PDB file of C-alpha atoms in Angstrom:
ATOM      1  CA  UNK A   1      -7.736 -15.831  23.184  1.00 48.00           C
ATOM      2  CA  UNK A   2      -7.977 -12.179  22.445  1.00 43.00           C
ATOM      3  CA  UNK A   3      -9.104  -9.808  25.161  1.00 46.00           C
ATOM      4  CA  UNK A   4     -10.762  -6.787  23.623  1.00 44.00           C
ATOM      5  CA  UNK A   5     -10.420  -4.259  26.411  1.00 43.00           C
ATOM      6  CA  UNK A   6     -11.929  -1.426  24.475  1.00 46.00           C
ATOM      7  CA  UNK A   7     -12.942  -1.039  20.900  1.00 49.00           C
ATOM      8  CA  UNK A   8      -9.986   1.258  20.440  1.00 50.00           C
ATOM      9  CA  UNK A   9      -7.093  -1.037  20.969  1.00 55.00           C
ATOM     10  CA  UNK A  10      -6.964  -4.791  20.599  1.00 53.00           C
ATOM     11  CA  UNK A  11      -4.435  -6.100  23.064  1.00 54.00           C
ATOM     12  CA  UNK A  12      -2.306  -9.143  22.512  1.00 57.00           C
ATOM     13  CA  UNK A  13      -3.594 -12.075  24.484  1.00 60.00           C
ATOM     14  CA  UNK A  14      -2.486 -12.244  28.119  1.00 61.00           C
ATOM     15  CA  UNK A  15      -0.640 -15.475  29.010  1.00 56.00           C
ATOM     16  CA  UNK A  16      -2.630 -17.636  31.393  1.00 66.00           C
ATOM     17  CA  UNK A  17      -0.816 -18.923  34.470  1.00 65.00           C
ATOM     18  CA  UNK A  18       1.318 -21.719  32.936  1.00 68.00           C
ATOM     19  CA  UNK A  19       4.728 -23.276  33.154  1.00 77.00           C
ATOM     20  CA  UNK A  20       7.374 -20.648  32.599  1.00 80.00           C
ATOM     21  CA  UNK A  21       8.707 -22.636  29.669  1.00 80.00           C
ATOM     22  CA  UNK A  22       5.377 -22.552  27.877  1.00 80.00           C
ATOM     23  CA  UNK A  23       5.125 -18.815  28.336  1.00 78.00           C
ATOM     24  CA  UNK A  24       8.576 -18.328  26.907  1.00 79.00           C
ATOM     25  CA  UNK A  25       7.734 -20.538  23.949  1.00 77.00           C
ATOM     26  CA  UNK A  26       4.570 -18.550  23.263  1.00 72.00           C
ATOM     27  CA  UNK A  27       6.487 -15.301  23.421  1.00 70.00           C
ATOM     28  CA  UNK A  28       9.089 -16.667  21.053  1.00 69.00           C
ATOM     29  CA  UNK A  29       6.383 -17.674  18.622  1.00 66.00           C
ATOM     30  CA  UNK A  30       4.817 -14.240  18.835  1.00 61.00           C
ATOM     31  CA  UNK A  31       8.185 -12.644  18.252  1.00 62.00           C
ATOM     32  CA  UNK A  32       8.540 -14.648  15.068  1.00 74.00           C
ATOM     33  CA  UNK A  33       5.178 -13.574  13.660  1.00 85.00           C
ATOM     34  CA  UNK A  34       4.917 -10.334  11.797  1.00 90.00           C
ATOM     35  CA  UNK A  35       3.250  -7.596  13.788  1.00 94.00           C
ATOM     36  CA  UNK A  36       0.994  -5.193  11.960  1.00 96.00           C
ATOM     37  CA  UNK A  37      -0.267  -1.902  13.351  1.00 97.00           C
ATOM     38  CA  UNK A  38      -3.673  -1.201  11.782  1.00 98.00           C
ATOM     39  CA  UNK A  39      -5.119   2.306  11.897  1.00 98.00           C
ATOM     40  CA  UNK A  40      -8.744   3.017  10.959  1.00 98.00           C
ATOM     41  CA  UNK A  41     -11.469   5.183  12.427  1.00 96.00           C
ATOM     42  CA  UNK A  42     -14.213   2.769  11.335  1.00 96.00           C
ATOM     43  CA  UNK A  43     -14.995   0.080  13.908  1.00 96.00           C
ATOM     44  CA  UNK A  44     -16.241  -2.218  11.144  1.00 97.00           C
ATOM     45  CA  UNK A  45     -13.115  -1.814   9.059  1.00 97.00           C
ATOM     46  CA  UNK A  46     -10.909  -2.401  12.089  1.00 97.00           C
ATOM     47  CA  UNK A  47     -12.680  -5.659  12.797  1.00 97.00           C
ATOM     48  CA  UNK A  48     -12.392  -6.724   9.169  1.00 96.00           C
ATOM     49  CA  UNK A  49      -8.755  -5.821   8.904  1.00 96.00           C
ATOM     50  CA  UNK A  50      -7.957  -7.563  12.154  1.00 96.00           C
ATOM     51  CA  UNK A  51      -9.602 -10.750  10.892  1.00 95.00           C
ATOM     52  CA  UNK A  52      -7.924 -10.560   7.495  1.00 95.00           C
ATOM     53  CA  UNK A  53      -4.524 -10.154   9.113  1.00 94.00           C
ATOM     54  CA  UNK A  54      -5.056 -12.854  11.714  1.00 93.00           C
ATOM     55  CA  UNK A  55      -6.313 -15.221   9.015  1.00 91.00           C
ATOM     56  CA  UNK A  56      -2.922 -14.674   7.397  1.00 90.00           C
ATOM     57  CA  UNK A  57      -1.216 -15.481  10.724  1.00 90.00           C
ATOM     58  CA  UNK A  58      -0.093 -11.978  11.521  1.00 93.00           C
ATOM     59  CA  UNK A  59      -0.150 -10.443  14.945  1.00 94.00           C
ATOM     60  CA  UNK A  60      -2.323  -7.333  14.935  1.00 96.00           C
ATOM     61  CA  UNK A  61      -2.761  -4.206  16.981  1.00 97.00           C
ATOM     62  CA  UNK A  62      -5.688  -2.001  15.957  1.00 98.00           C
ATOM     63  CA  UNK A  63      -5.990   1.669  16.814  1.00 98.00           C
ATOM     64  CA  UNK A  64      -8.802   4.039  15.975  1.00 97.00           C
ATOM     65  CA  UNK A  65      -6.940   7.174  14.962  1.00 97.00           C
ATOM     66  CA  UNK A  66      -3.747   8.677  13.658  1.00 97.00           C
ATOM     67  CA  UNK A  67      -3.136  10.196  17.091  1.00 97.00           C
ATOM     68  CA  UNK A  68      -3.459   6.818  18.792  1.00 97.00           C
ATOM     69  CA  UNK A  69      -1.052   5.361  16.238  1.00 97.00           C
ATOM     70  CA  UNK A  70       1.503   8.087  16.946  1.00 96.00           C
ATOM     71  CA  UNK A  71       1.053   7.479  20.635  1.00 95.00           C
ATOM     72  CA  UNK A  72       1.635   3.748  20.177  1.00 95.00           C
ATOM     73  CA  UNK A  73       4.790   4.458  18.196  1.00 95.00           C
ATOM     74  CA  UNK A  74       6.013   6.887  20.832  1.00 93.00           C
ATOM     75  CA  UNK A  75       5.890   9.779  18.374  1.00 93.00           C
ATOM     76  CA  UNK A  76       3.169  11.857  19.923  1.00 86.00           C
ATOM     77  CA  UNK A  77       5.396  14.317  21.739  1.00 73.00           C
ATOM     78  CA  UNK A  78       8.255  14.415  19.271  1.00 56.00           C
ATOM     79  CA  UNK A  79       8.259  16.919  16.485  1.00 51.00           C
ATOM     80  CA  UNK A  80      11.653  15.962  15.094  1.00 50.00           C
ATOM     81  CA  UNK A  81      13.271  12.657  14.113  1.00 51.00           C
ATOM     82  CA  UNK A  82      14.531  10.631  17.045  1.00 48.00           C
ATOM     83  CA  UNK A  83      18.079  11.428  18.086  1.00 47.00           C
ATOM     84  CA  UNK A  84      20.779   8.782  18.302  1.00 43.00           C
ATOM     85  CA  UNK A  85      20.297   8.503  22.056  1.00 44.00           C
ATOM     86  CA  UNK A  86      16.945   6.825  21.517  1.00 48.00           C
ATOM     87  CA  UNK A  87      18.269   4.390  18.919  1.00 43.00           C
ATOM     88  CA  UNK A  88      17.325   1.521  21.207  1.00 43.00           C
ATOM     89  CA  UNK A  89      13.708   2.348  20.417  1.00 47.00           C
ATOM     90  CA  UNK A  90      14.299   1.670  16.744  1.00 48.00           C
ATOM     91  CA  UNK A  91      11.399  -0.416  15.451  1.00 51.00           C
ATOM     92  CA  UNK A  92      10.468  -1.365  19.005  1.00 54.00           C
ATOM     93  CA  UNK A  93       7.809   0.076  21.199  1.00 55.00           C
ATOM     94  CA  UNK A  94       6.360  -1.258  24.421  1.00 55.00           C
ATOM     95  CA  UNK A  95       8.566  -4.318  23.836  1.00 52.00           C
ATOM     96  CA  UNK A  96       6.919  -5.075  20.489  1.00 69.00           C
ATOM     97  CA  UNK A  97       8.343  -4.738  17.054  1.00 89.00           C
ATOM     98  CA  UNK A  98       6.189  -3.320  14.290  1.00 94.00           C
ATOM     99  CA  UNK A  99       6.775  -4.833  10.867  1.00 93.00           C
ATOM    100  CA  UNK A 100       4.071  -3.047   8.917  1.00 95.00           C
ATOM    101  CA  UNK A 101       1.674  -0.174   9.358  1.00 97.00           C
ATOM    102  CA  UNK A 102      -1.635  -0.167   7.518  1.00 97.00           C
ATOM    103  CA  UNK A 103      -3.622   3.010   7.687  1.00 98.00           C
ATOM    104  CA  UNK A 104      -6.853   4.358   6.312  1.00 98.00           C
ATOM    105  CA  UNK A 105      -6.436   7.569   4.342  1.00 97.00           C
ATOM    106  CA  UNK A 106      -9.520   9.542   5.417  1.00 95.00           C
ATOM    107  CA  UNK A 107      -9.541   9.899   9.160  1.00 95.00           C
ATOM    108  CA  UNK A 108     -10.567  12.892  11.247  1.00 92.00           C
ATOM    109  CA  UNK A 109      -7.705  14.720  12.932  1.00 93.00           C
ATOM    110  CA  UNK A 110      -4.421  13.162  11.861  1.00 96.00           C
ATOM    111  CA  UNK A 111      -5.117  11.715   8.414  1.00 96.00           C
ATOM    112  CA  UNK A 112      -3.455   8.629   6.996  1.00 97.00           C
ATOM    113  CA  UNK A 113      -1.260  10.879   4.901  1.00 98.00           C
ATOM    114  CA  UNK A 114      -0.237  12.946   7.968  1.00 97.00           C
ATOM    115  CA  UNK A 115       0.574   9.735   9.770  1.00 98.00           C
ATOM    116  CA  UNK A 116       2.615   8.500   6.810  1.00 98.00           C
ATOM    117  CA  UNK A 117       4.705  11.678   6.751  1.00 97.00           C
ATOM    118  CA  UNK A 118       5.290  11.592  10.513  1.00 97.00           C
ATOM    119  CA  UNK A 119       6.394   7.966  10.337  1.00 97.00           C
ATOM    120  CA  UNK A 120       8.719   8.574   7.413  1.00 97.00           C
ATOM    121  CA  UNK A 121      10.314  11.450   9.313  1.00 96.00           C
ATOM    122  CA  UNK A 122      10.968   9.349  12.393  1.00 95.00           C
ATOM    123  CA  UNK A 123      13.002   6.391  13.585  1.00 93.00           C
ATOM    124  CA  UNK A 124      10.191   4.225  12.190  1.00 95.00           C
ATOM    125  CA  UNK A 125      10.908   5.361   8.632  1.00 94.00           C
ATOM    126  CA  UNK A 126      12.040   1.942   7.509  1.00 93.00           C
ATOM    127  CA  UNK A 127       8.765   0.290   8.484  1.00 94.00           C
ATOM    128  CA  UNK A 128       6.633  -0.149   5.369  1.00 94.00           C
ATOM    129  CA  UNK A 129       3.389   1.808   5.396  1.00 96.00           C
ATOM    130  CA  UNK A 130       0.350   0.775   3.357  1.00 97.00           C
ATOM    131  CA  UNK A 131      -2.389   3.354   2.845  1.00 97.00           C
ATOM    132  CA  UNK A 132      -5.970   2.221   2.291  1.00 97.00           C
ATOM    133  CA  UNK A 133      -8.898   4.138   0.908  1.00 97.00           C
ATOM    134  CA  UNK A 134     -12.423   3.481  -0.293  1.00 94.00           C
ATOM    135  CA  UNK A 135     -11.901   6.070  -3.014  1.00 93.00           C
ATOM    136  CA  UNK A 136      -9.921   5.542  -6.184  1.00 94.00           C
ATOM    137  CA  UNK A 137      -8.411   9.000  -6.643  1.00 95.00           C
ATOM    138  CA  UNK A 138      -5.268   8.956  -8.803  1.00 96.00           C
ATOM    139  CA  UNK A 139      -3.849  12.175  -7.336  1.00 97.00           C
ATOM    140  CA  UNK A 140      -4.341  10.792  -3.843  1.00 96.00           C
ATOM    141  CA  UNK A 141      -2.600   7.558  -4.800  1.00 97.00           C
ATOM    142  CA  UNK A 142       0.453   9.300  -6.263  1.00 97.00           C
ATOM    143  CA  UNK A 143       0.618  11.670  -3.304  1.00 97.00           C
ATOM    144  CA  UNK A 144       0.801   8.753  -0.906  1.00 97.00           C
ATOM    145  CA  UNK A 145       3.311   6.817  -2.958  1.00 97.00           C
ATOM    146  CA  UNK A 146       5.483   9.914  -3.267  1.00 97.00           C
ATOM    147  CA  UNK A 147       5.105  10.401   0.474  1.00 97.00           C
ATOM    148  CA  UNK A 148       6.761   7.043   1.004  1.00 97.00           C
ATOM    149  CA  UNK A 149       3.862   4.591   1.124  1.00 96.00           C
ATOM    150  CA  UNK A 150       4.786   1.124  -0.075  1.00 93.00           C
ATOM    151  CA  UNK A 151       1.381   0.439  -1.455  1.00 94.00           C
ATOM    152  CA  UNK A 152      -2.013   2.031  -1.839  1.00 96.00           C
ATOM    153  CA  UNK A 153      -4.940  -0.343  -1.489  1.00 96.00           C
ATOM    154  CA  UNK A 154      -8.602   0.090  -2.267  1.00 96.00           C
ATOM    155  CA  UNK A 155     -11.156  -0.861   0.335  1.00 95.00           C
ATOM    156  CA  UNK A 156     -12.755  -3.108   1.090  1.00 94.00           C
ATOM    157  CA  UNK A 157      -9.691  -5.279   1.334  1.00 94.00           C
ATOM    158  CA  UNK A 158      -9.909  -8.964   0.517  1.00 90.00           C
ATOM    159  CA  UNK A 159      -7.838 -11.969   1.450  1.00 88.00           C
ATOM    160  CA  UNK A 160      -6.153 -11.841  -1.934  1.00 87.00           C
ATOM    161  CA  UNK A 161      -4.892  -8.330  -1.159  1.00 91.00           C
ATOM    162  CA  UNK A 162      -2.999  -9.670   1.835  1.00 89.00           C
ATOM    163  CA  UNK A 163      -0.652 -11.544  -0.493  1.00 85.00           C
ATOM    164  CA  UNK A 164       0.602  -8.224  -1.781  1.00 83.00           C
ATOM    165  CA  UNK A 165       1.596  -7.020   1.637  1.00 83.00           C
ATOM    166  CA  UNK A 166       3.539 -10.152   2.431  1.00 84.00           C
ATOM    167  CA  UNK A 167       6.261  -9.061   0.020  1.00 78.00           C
ATOM    168  CA  UNK A 168       6.562  -5.757   1.882  1.00 73.00           C
ATOM    169  CA  UNK A 169       6.773  -7.556   5.202  1.00 75.00           C
ATOM    170  CA  UNK A 170       9.542  -9.812   3.984  1.00 76.00           C
ATOM    171  CA  UNK A 171      11.446  -6.701   2.926  1.00 69.00           C
ATOM    172  CA  UNK A 172      11.305  -5.403   6.475  1.00 62.00           C
ATOM    173  CA  UNK A 173      13.069  -8.388   8.006  1.00 64.00           C
ATOM    174  CA  UNK A 174      16.103  -7.317  10.039  1.00 61.00           C
ATOM    175  CA  UNK A 175      19.490  -7.937   8.501  1.00 51.00           C
ATOM    176  CA  UNK A 176      21.666 -10.243  10.558  1.00 39.00           C
TER     177      UNK A 176
ATOM    178  CA  UNK B   1     -32.570 -34.530   4.596  1.00 56.00           C
ATOM    179  CA  UNK B   2     -32.801 -31.789   7.227  1.00 79.00           C
ATOM    180  CA  UNK B   3     -29.228 -30.662   6.936  1.00 80.00           C
ATOM    181  CA  UNK B   4     -29.377 -30.437   3.166  1.00 84.00           C
ATOM    182  CA  UNK B   5     -32.688 -28.596   3.339  1.00 84.00           C
ATOM    183  CA  UNK B   6     -31.245 -26.157   5.842  1.00 80.00           C
ATOM    184  CA  UNK B   7     -28.229 -25.514   3.679  1.00 81.00           C
ATOM    185  CA  UNK B   8     -30.372 -25.098   0.595  1.00 85.00           C
ATOM    186  CA  UNK B   9     -32.723 -22.690   2.339  1.00 84.00           C
ATOM    187  CA  UNK B  10     -29.800 -20.591   3.428  1.00 82.00           C
ATOM    188  CA  UNK B  11     -28.122 -20.635   0.038  1.00 86.00           C
ATOM    189  CA  UNK B  12     -31.369 -19.867  -1.810  1.00 89.00           C
ATOM    190  CA  UNK B  13     -32.188 -16.963   0.431  1.00 89.00           C
ATOM    191  CA  UNK B  14     -28.699 -15.598   0.235  1.00 88.00           C
ATOM    192  CA  UNK B  15     -28.697 -15.990  -3.559  1.00 92.00           C
ATOM    193  CA  UNK B  16     -31.897 -13.979  -3.801  1.00 93.00           C
ATOM    194  CA  UNK B  17     -30.293 -11.214  -1.772  1.00 93.00           C
ATOM    195  CA  UNK B  18     -27.443 -11.073  -4.253  1.00 93.00           C
ATOM    196  CA  UNK B  19     -29.824 -11.081  -7.226  1.00 92.00           C
ATOM    197  CA  UNK B  20     -31.869  -8.276  -5.788  1.00 93.00           C
ATOM    198  CA  UNK B  21     -28.725  -6.261  -5.212  1.00 92.00           C
ATOM    199  CA  UNK B  22     -29.000  -6.194  -1.441  1.00 94.00           C
ATOM    200  CA  UNK B  23     -25.646  -7.892  -1.048  1.00 94.00           C
ATOM    201  CA  UNK B  24     -22.551  -7.997  -3.207  1.00 94.00           C
ATOM    202  CA  UNK B  25     -19.428 -10.179  -3.275  1.00 93.00           C
ATOM    203  CA  UNK B  26     -17.970  -8.391  -0.265  1.00 95.00           C
ATOM    204  CA  UNK B  27     -20.505 -10.283   1.844  1.00 94.00           C
ATOM    205  CA  UNK B  28     -19.076 -13.506   0.426  1.00 93.00           C
ATOM    206  CA  UNK B  29     -15.645 -12.353   1.591  1.00 92.00           C
ATOM    207  CA  UNK B  30     -16.983 -11.956   5.118  1.00 94.00           C
ATOM    208  CA  UNK B  31     -18.273 -15.506   5.075  1.00 92.00           C
ATOM    209  CA  UNK B  32     -14.950 -16.771   3.801  1.00 91.00           C
ATOM    210  CA  UNK B  33     -13.251 -15.171   6.785  1.00 92.00           C
ATOM    211  CA  UNK B  34     -15.506 -16.980   9.233  1.00 91.00           C
ATOM    212  CA  UNK B  35     -14.076 -20.178  10.680  1.00 88.00           C
ATOM    213  CA  UNK B  36     -14.321 -22.530  13.682  1.00 85.00           C
ATOM    214  CA  UNK B  37     -12.221 -20.167  15.796  1.00 85.00           C
ATOM    215  CA  UNK B  38     -14.593 -17.322  15.053  1.00 87.00           C
ATOM    216  CA  UNK B  39     -17.933 -18.911  14.146  1.00 89.00           C
ATOM    217  CA  UNK B  40     -19.912 -15.740  14.770  1.00 91.00           C
ATOM    218  CA  UNK B  41     -17.696 -13.436  12.781  1.00 94.00           C
ATOM    219  CA  UNK B  42     -20.277 -12.466  10.172  1.00 94.00           C
ATOM    220  CA  UNK B  43     -22.973 -11.828  12.762  1.00 93.00           C
ATOM    221  CA  UNK B  44     -20.520  -9.739  14.795  1.00 94.00           C
ATOM    222  CA  UNK B  45     -19.489  -7.583  11.868  1.00 96.00           C
ATOM    223  CA  UNK B  46     -23.061  -7.132  10.714  1.00 96.00           C
ATOM    224  CA  UNK B  47     -24.144  -6.199  14.254  1.00 95.00           C
ATOM    225  CA  UNK B  48     -21.421  -3.576  14.354  1.00 96.00           C
ATOM    226  CA  UNK B  49     -22.722  -2.287  11.045  1.00 96.00           C
ATOM    227  CA  UNK B  50     -26.262  -2.022  12.445  1.00 96.00           C
ATOM    228  CA  UNK B  51     -25.091  -0.104  15.522  1.00 95.00           C
ATOM    229  CA  UNK B  52     -22.845   2.200  13.546  1.00 96.00           C
ATOM    230  CA  UNK B  53     -25.453   2.873  10.866  1.00 97.00           C
ATOM    231  CA  UNK B  54     -28.143   3.724  13.362  1.00 96.00           C
ATOM    232  CA  UNK B  55     -25.830   6.210  14.976  1.00 97.00           C
ATOM    233  CA  UNK B  56     -24.973   7.776  11.623  1.00 97.00           C
ATOM    234  CA  UNK B  57     -28.588   7.957  10.499  1.00 97.00           C
ATOM    235  CA  UNK B  58     -29.503   9.784  13.700  1.00 97.00           C
ATOM    236  CA  UNK B  59     -26.622  12.209  13.233  1.00 97.00           C
ATOM    237  CA  UNK B  60     -27.700  12.818   9.656  1.00 97.00           C
ATOM    238  CA  UNK B  61     -31.287  13.533  10.645  1.00 97.00           C
ATOM    239  CA  UNK B  62     -30.078  15.945  13.310  1.00 96.00           C
ATOM    240  CA  UNK B  63     -27.674  17.689  10.962  1.00 96.00           C
ATOM    241  CA  UNK B  64     -30.359  18.206   8.330  1.00 96.00           C
ATOM    242  CA  UNK B  65     -32.710  19.751  10.897  1.00 95.00           C
ATOM    243  CA  UNK B  66     -30.323  22.575  11.658  1.00 94.00           C
ATOM    244  CA  UNK B  67     -31.076  26.167  10.662  1.00 92.00           C
ATOM    245  CA  UNK B  68     -27.704  26.472   9.044  1.00 95.00           C
ATOM    246  CA  UNK B  69     -26.783  23.128   7.475  1.00 96.00           C
ATOM    247  CA  UNK B  70     -23.208  21.947   7.768  1.00 96.00           C
ATOM    248  CA  UNK B  71     -22.766  20.044   4.512  1.00 96.00           C
ATOM    249  CA  UNK B  72     -19.207  19.105   5.312  1.00 95.00           C
ATOM    250  CA  UNK B  73     -20.337  17.323   8.417  1.00 95.00           C
ATOM    251  CA  UNK B  74     -23.162  15.613   6.570  1.00 97.00           C
ATOM    252  CA  UNK B  75     -20.762  14.524   3.866  1.00 96.00           C
ATOM    253  CA  UNK B  76     -18.415  13.102   6.487  1.00 95.00           C
ATOM    254  CA  UNK B  77     -21.216  11.005   7.992  1.00 97.00           C
ATOM    255  CA  UNK B  78     -22.404   9.801   4.589  1.00 97.00           C
ATOM    256  CA  UNK B  79     -18.822   8.934   3.688  1.00 96.00           C
ATOM    257  CA  UNK B  80     -18.633   6.779   6.801  1.00 96.00           C
ATOM    258  CA  UNK B  81     -21.909   5.074   6.016  1.00 97.00           C
ATOM    259  CA  UNK B  82     -20.828   4.489   2.443  1.00 97.00           C
ATOM    260  CA  UNK B  83     -17.594   2.944   3.694  1.00 96.00           C
ATOM    261  CA  UNK B  84     -19.157   0.632   6.220  1.00 97.00           C
ATOM    262  CA  UNK B  85     -21.933  -0.514   3.897  1.00 97.00           C
ATOM    263  CA  UNK B  86     -19.297  -1.230   1.272  1.00 97.00           C
ATOM    264  CA  UNK B  87     -17.245  -3.196   3.800  1.00 97.00           C
ATOM    265  CA  UNK B  88     -20.080  -5.581   4.536  1.00 97.00           C
ATOM    266  CA  UNK B  89     -21.424  -5.727   1.004  1.00 96.00           C
ATOM    267  CA  UNK B  90     -24.660  -3.795   1.571  1.00 97.00           C
ATOM    268  CA  UNK B  91     -24.726  -2.642  -2.017  1.00 95.00           C
ATOM    269  CA  UNK B  92     -28.040  -0.785  -2.154  1.00 97.00           C
ATOM    270  CA  UNK B  93     -27.200   1.284   0.913  1.00 97.00           C
ATOM    271  CA  UNK B  94     -23.827   2.112  -0.601  1.00 97.00           C
ATOM    272  CA  UNK B  95     -25.442   3.249  -3.863  1.00 96.00           C
ATOM    273  CA  UNK B  96     -27.760   5.683  -2.141  1.00 97.00           C
ATOM    274  CA  UNK B  97     -24.788   7.091  -0.236  1.00 98.00           C
ATOM    275  CA  UNK B  98     -23.083   7.927  -3.516  1.00 97.00           C
ATOM    276  CA  UNK B  99     -26.097   9.965  -4.644  1.00 97.00           C
ATOM    277  CA  UNK B 100     -26.323  11.489  -1.192  1.00 98.00           C
ATOM    278  CA  UNK B 101     -22.756  12.764  -1.390  1.00 97.00           C
ATOM    279  CA  UNK B 102     -23.458  14.392  -4.739  1.00 97.00           C
ATOM    280  CA  UNK B 103     -26.340  16.346  -3.222  1.00 97.00           C
ATOM    281  CA  UNK B 104     -24.060  17.367  -0.352  1.00 97.00           C
ATOM    282  CA  UNK B 105     -21.566  18.730  -2.814  1.00 96.00           C
ATOM    283  CA  UNK B 106     -24.320  20.706  -4.520  1.00 97.00           C
ATOM    284  CA  UNK B 107     -25.548  21.828  -1.090  1.00 96.00           C
ATOM    285  CA  UNK B 108     -28.978  20.697  -2.168  1.00 96.00           C
ATOM    286  CA  UNK B 109     -31.091  20.289   0.998  1.00 96.00           C
ATOM    287  CA  UNK B 110     -34.078  18.763  -0.794  1.00 96.00           C
ATOM    288  CA  UNK B 111     -31.875  16.204  -2.458  1.00 97.00           C
ATOM    289  CA  UNK B 112     -30.208  15.423   0.852  1.00 97.00           C
ATOM    290  CA  UNK B 113     -33.505  14.948   2.624  1.00 97.00           C
ATOM    291  CA  UNK B 114     -34.729  12.674  -0.129  1.00 97.00           C
ATOM    292  CA  UNK B 115     -31.537  10.626   0.104  1.00 97.00           C
ATOM    293  CA  UNK B 116     -31.789  10.377   3.857  1.00 98.00           C
ATOM    294  CA  UNK B 117     -35.243   8.917   3.468  1.00 98.00           C
ATOM    295  CA  UNK B 118     -33.998   6.506   0.791  1.00 98.00           C
ATOM    296  CA  UNK B 119     -30.945   5.411   2.733  1.00 98.00           C
ATOM    297  CA  UNK B 120     -33.077   4.826   5.826  1.00 97.00           C
ATOM    298  CA  UNK B 121     -35.381   2.683   3.734  1.00 97.00           C
ATOM    299  CA  UNK B 122     -32.580   0.651   2.153  1.00 97.00           C
ATOM    300  CA  UNK B 123     -30.904   0.233   5.515  1.00 97.00           C
ATOM    301  CA  UNK B 124     -34.040  -1.118   7.176  1.00 96.00           C
ATOM    302  CA  UNK B 125     -34.592  -3.490   4.240  1.00 96.00           C
ATOM    303  CA  UNK B 126     -31.104  -4.953   4.372  1.00 96.00           C
ATOM    304  CA  UNK B 127     -31.267  -5.152   8.157  1.00 95.00           C
ATOM    305  CA  UNK B 128     -34.479  -7.171   8.030  1.00 94.00           C
ATOM    306  CA  UNK B 129     -33.088  -9.433   5.336  1.00 94.00           C
ATOM    307  CA  UNK B 130     -29.812 -10.054   7.144  1.00 93.00           C
ATOM    308  CA  UNK B 131     -31.657 -10.821  10.350  1.00 91.00           C
ATOM    309  CA  UNK B 132     -33.756 -13.369   8.459  1.00 89.00           C
ATOM    310  CA  UNK B 133     -30.647 -14.819   6.893  1.00 88.00           C
ATOM    311  CA  UNK B 134     -29.028 -15.412  10.245  1.00 85.00           C
ATOM    312  CA  UNK B 135     -32.060 -17.197  11.516  1.00 78.00           C
ATOM    313  CA  UNK B 136     -31.303 -19.746   8.826  1.00 60.00           C
ATOM    314  CA  UNK B 137     -27.681 -19.969   9.828  1.00 56.00           C
ATOM    315  CA  UNK B 138     -25.357 -22.201   7.901  1.00 51.00           C
ATOM    316  CA  UNK B 139     -23.459 -24.452  10.292  1.00 52.00           C
ATOM    317  CA  UNK B 140     -19.729 -23.974  10.055  1.00 56.00           C
ATOM    318  CA  UNK B 141     -17.641 -26.519   8.202  1.00 54.00           C
ATOM    319  CA  UNK B 142     -16.774 -28.656  11.199  1.00 52.00           C
ATOM    320  CA  UNK B 143     -20.405 -28.895  12.259  1.00 56.00           C
ATOM    321  CA  UNK B 144     -21.363 -29.957   8.752  1.00 55.00           C
ATOM    322  CA  UNK B 145     -18.620 -32.577   8.777  1.00 53.00           C
ATOM    323  CA  UNK B 146     -19.804 -34.190  12.002  1.00 54.00           C
ATOM    324  CA  UNK B 147     -23.466 -33.875  11.131  1.00 53.00           C
ATOM    325  CA  UNK B 148     -22.899 -35.460   7.756  1.00 55.00           C
ATOM    326  CA  UNK B 149     -21.107 -38.352   9.406  1.00 56.00           C
ATOM    327  CA  UNK B 150     -24.105 -38.906  11.659  1.00 54.00           C
ATOM    328  CA  UNK B 151     -26.902 -38.295   9.233  1.00 49.00           C
ATOM    329  CA  UNK B 152     -25.752 -39.560   5.838  1.00 47.00           C
ATOM    330  CA  UNK B 153     -25.411 -43.319   5.217  1.00 50.00           C
TER     331      UNK B 153
END
């Protein structure tokens, strides 16, 4: 069950009081699923994206702005790439890994492109970033791809589009 | 057969909405995302669209009443409305938004006011039609399965 505490952030479900073993098993299962951070200022698009991703068995966290995304990634107060002393934060935040970031392009404040650049200049740089937009502007597309985006997708997204991102997620698997 | 009639009514009404351009294939996508775990998904998304649109329409009216019109702000609101209507498949609303944005770019207040009126009209039409559609709600697949087992020989 999902508990939507606010429309801003969708929290992972809270474990009900259960046997410790069951809780651990749940957490293990969650760990194995890909976790996607979805960033969009539109409440409708967040709901859609969340459903699309969950329908593809991904774990999702939705945030409503670039700033909230930076906050989630622990990048809000850093202006330079993380130093080696915070290596333990690599690809982990609040105990959760992030396998993919999907962001809308046009957002007030920190745009999707700003967010992309910040991510690529941080310890999260290896996490694939997909930029979405309702507008098909070739210069915008090349700008994002040159900025390090894995993929540029046109909204509204459909289930068939999710297949494309799976390849990017598989790329992000940790090397043993 | 009541169940078949219900389904047909729903499908016929929905088909007419597509033919008249009120809805496009994005609405079909929404329905495909709905399942037993989330049987009210479409209604939830559409309700969000209603709330969000009403807010935007009010903002637009306010912005166009100002002495000194902020076209950038208006454009931002219309962009949002265009996006959300596109996300649920409300095609006619989306189309008016495109024209609306052009008038914003030209800083044409008359054009903008005309578009606001049009978009309000299209929005209230699609709202009424979607509300009617949900009154004739298609049972989800599992419901149909059990009902068909009970009702059909």
